[in-house]
């Protein structure tokens, strides 16, 4: 429900409101932050997706799914070195 709500909210929001909107959601849930990052990456909100992936890793550094999505982020940005360092 949170992710669907977020997807709808972000599709209607300006990018400047996204950062403050993120703080309204489950702050200590790795899966939430990883999914939020994936949605934002798909929507081309790259900087916000990175913040979500970083937040997810602050909570759980061993989550392989987060590391994979961070790899995708850096790959899309063309940062091969950082992409290859996403091995968790």
PDB file of C-alpha atoms in Angstrom:
ATOM      1  CA  UNK A   1       0.000   0.000   0.000  1.00  0.00           C
ATOM      2  CA  UNK A   2       2.824   2.425   0.789  1.00  0.00           C
ATOM      3  CA  UNK A   3       4.538   1.828  -2.542  1.00  0.00           C
ATOM      4  CA  UNK A   4       1.341   2.250  -4.555  1.00  0.00           C
ATOM      5  CA  UNK A   5       0.554   5.430  -2.648  1.00  0.00           C
ATOM      6  CA  UNK A   6       4.071   6.701  -3.233  1.00  0.00           C
ATOM      7  CA  UNK A   7       3.976   5.885  -6.948  1.00  0.00           C
ATOM      8  CA  UNK A   8       0.733   7.822  -7.317  1.00  0.00           C
ATOM      9  CA  UNK A   9       1.992  10.720  -5.213  1.00  0.00           C
ATOM     10  CA  UNK A  10       5.267  10.997  -7.125  1.00  0.00           C
ATOM     11  CA  UNK A  11       3.601  10.791 -10.510  1.00  0.00           C
ATOM     12  CA  UNK A  12       1.673  13.922  -9.528  1.00  0.00           C
ATOM     13  CA  UNK A  13       4.513  15.729  -7.711  1.00  0.00           C
ATOM     14  CA  UNK A  14       7.222  18.082  -8.721  1.00  0.00           C
ATOM     15  CA  UNK A  15      10.692  16.707  -8.048  1.00  0.00           C
ATOM     16  CA  UNK A  16      11.263  19.360  -5.366  1.00  0.00           C
ATOM     17  CA  UNK A  17       8.535  17.848  -3.177  1.00  0.00           C
ATOM     18  CA  UNK A  18       9.729  14.250  -3.427  1.00  0.00           C
ATOM     19  CA  UNK A  19      12.482  14.547  -0.853  1.00  0.00           C
ATOM     20  CA  UNK A  20      10.159  15.843   1.843  1.00  0.00           C
ATOM     21  CA  UNK A  21       7.493  13.280   0.903  1.00  0.00           C
ATOM     22  CA  UNK A  22       9.948  10.420   1.491  1.00  0.00           C
ATOM     23  CA  UNK A  23      10.264  11.292   5.159  1.00  0.00           C
ATOM     24  CA  UNK A  24       6.572  10.463   5.657  1.00  0.00           C
ATOM     25  CA  UNK A  25       7.215   6.761   5.106  1.00  0.00           C
ATOM     26  CA  UNK A  26       8.637   3.827   7.099  1.00  0.00           C
ATOM     27  CA  UNK A  27      12.102   5.033   8.041  1.00  0.00           C
ATOM     28  CA  UNK A  28      13.560   1.695   9.220  1.00  0.00           C
ATOM     29  CA  UNK A  29      12.274  -0.683   6.510  1.00  0.00           C
ATOM     30  CA  UNK A  30      14.989  -1.813   4.070  1.00  0.00           C
ATOM     31  CA  UNK A  31      12.490  -3.331   1.641  1.00  0.00           C
ATOM     32  CA  UNK A  32      10.498  -0.120   1.561  1.00  0.00           C
ATOM     33  CA  UNK A  33      13.538   2.037   0.764  1.00  0.00           C
ATOM     34  CA  UNK A  34      14.802  -0.423  -1.840  1.00  0.00           C
ATOM     35  CA  UNK A  35      11.411  -0.546  -3.570  1.00  0.00           C
ATOM     36  CA  UNK A  36      11.090   3.240  -3.375  1.00  0.00           C
ATOM     37  CA  UNK A  37      14.515   3.589  -4.972  1.00  0.00           C
ATOM     38  CA  UNK A  38      13.547   1.205  -7.766  1.00  0.00           C
ATOM     39  CA  UNK A  39      10.352   3.123  -8.486  1.00  0.00           C
ATOM     40  CA  UNK A  40      12.164   6.441  -8.486  1.00  0.00           C
ATOM     41  CA  UNK A  41      14.928   5.079 -10.721  1.00  0.00           C
ATOM     42  CA  UNK A  42      12.342   3.826 -13.208  1.00  0.00           C
ATOM     43  CA  UNK A  43      10.652   7.241 -13.093  1.00  0.00           C
ATOM     44  CA  UNK A  44      14.041   8.841 -13.827  1.00  0.00           C
ATOM     45  CA  UNK A  45      14.347  10.543 -10.441  1.00  0.00           C
ATOM     46  CA  UNK A  46      17.930   9.324 -10.212  1.00  0.00           C
ATOM     47  CA  UNK A  47      19.170  11.485  -7.341  1.00  0.00           C
ATOM     48  CA  UNK A  48      16.199  10.526  -5.175  1.00  0.00           C
ATOM     49  CA  UNK A  49      16.591   6.853  -6.025  1.00  0.00           C
ATOM     50  CA  UNK A  50      20.207   6.987  -4.881  1.00  0.00           C
ATOM     51  CA  UNK A  51      19.114   8.491  -1.555  1.00  0.00           C
ATOM     52  CA  UNK A  52      16.647   5.645  -1.082  1.00  0.00           C
ATOM     53  CA  UNK A  53      19.239   2.968  -1.843  1.00  0.00           C
ATOM     54  CA  UNK A  54      21.686   4.644   0.550  1.00  0.00           C
ATOM     55  CA  UNK A  55      19.003   4.751   3.261  1.00  0.00           C
ATOM     56  CA  UNK A  56      18.281   1.051   2.704  1.00  0.00           C
ATOM     57  CA  UNK A  57      21.977   0.247   3.096  1.00  0.00           C
ATOM     58  CA  UNK A  58      22.169   2.304   6.306  1.00  0.00           C
ATOM     59  CA  UNK A  59      19.552  -0.055   7.706  1.00  0.00           C
ATOM     60  CA  UNK A  60      20.930  -3.307   6.269  1.00  0.00           C
ATOM     61  CA  UNK A  61      24.283  -3.392   4.469  1.00  0.00           C
ATOM     62  CA  UNK A  62      23.925  -7.072   3.587  1.00  0.00           C
ATOM     63  CA  UNK A  63      20.774  -6.825   1.459  1.00  0.00           C
ATOM     64  CA  UNK A  64      21.802  -8.160  -1.969  1.00  0.00           C
ATOM     65  CA  UNK A  65      18.773  -6.676  -3.692  1.00  0.00           C
ATOM     66  CA  UNK A  66      19.741  -3.166  -2.610  1.00  0.00           C
ATOM     67  CA  UNK A  67      23.301  -3.678  -3.821  1.00  0.00           C
ATOM     68  CA  UNK A  68      21.990  -4.933  -7.168  1.00  0.00           C
ATOM     69  CA  UNK A  69      19.746  -1.887  -7.562  1.00  0.00           C
ATOM     70  CA  UNK A  70      22.615   0.399  -6.610  1.00  0.00           C
ATOM     71  CA  UNK A  71      24.672  -1.338  -9.308  1.00  0.00           C
ATOM     72  CA  UNK A  72      21.884  -0.598 -11.825  1.00  0.00           C
ATOM     73  CA  UNK A  73      21.826   3.031 -10.689  1.00  0.00           C
ATOM     74  CA  UNK A  74      25.570   3.505 -11.211  1.00  0.00           C
ATOM     75  CA  UNK A  75      25.460   1.590 -14.487  1.00  0.00           C
ATOM     76  CA  UNK A  76      22.749   3.946 -15.784  1.00  0.00           C
ATOM     77  CA  UNK A  77      24.866   6.909 -14.693  1.00  0.00           C
ATOM     78  CA  UNK A  78      27.860   5.481 -16.575  1.00  0.00           C
ATOM     79  CA  UNK A  79      29.967   5.123 -13.415  1.00  0.00           C
ATOM     80  CA  UNK A  80      31.557   1.734 -14.081  1.00  0.00           C
ATOM     81  CA  UNK A  81      33.940   1.873 -11.115  1.00  0.00           C
ATOM     82  CA  UNK A  82      31.199   2.476  -8.558  1.00  0.00           C
ATOM     83  CA  UNK A  83      28.942  -0.050 -10.272  1.00  0.00           C
ATOM     84  CA  UNK A  84      31.583  -2.735  -9.922  1.00  0.00           C
ATOM     85  CA  UNK A  85      32.028  -1.874  -6.236  1.00  0.00           C
ATOM     86  CA  UNK A  86      28.392  -2.757  -5.519  1.00  0.00           C
ATOM     87  CA  UNK A  87      29.106  -6.241  -4.245  1.00  0.00           C
ATOM     88  CA  UNK A  88      27.802  -5.903  -0.708  1.00  0.00           C
TER      89      UNK A  88
END
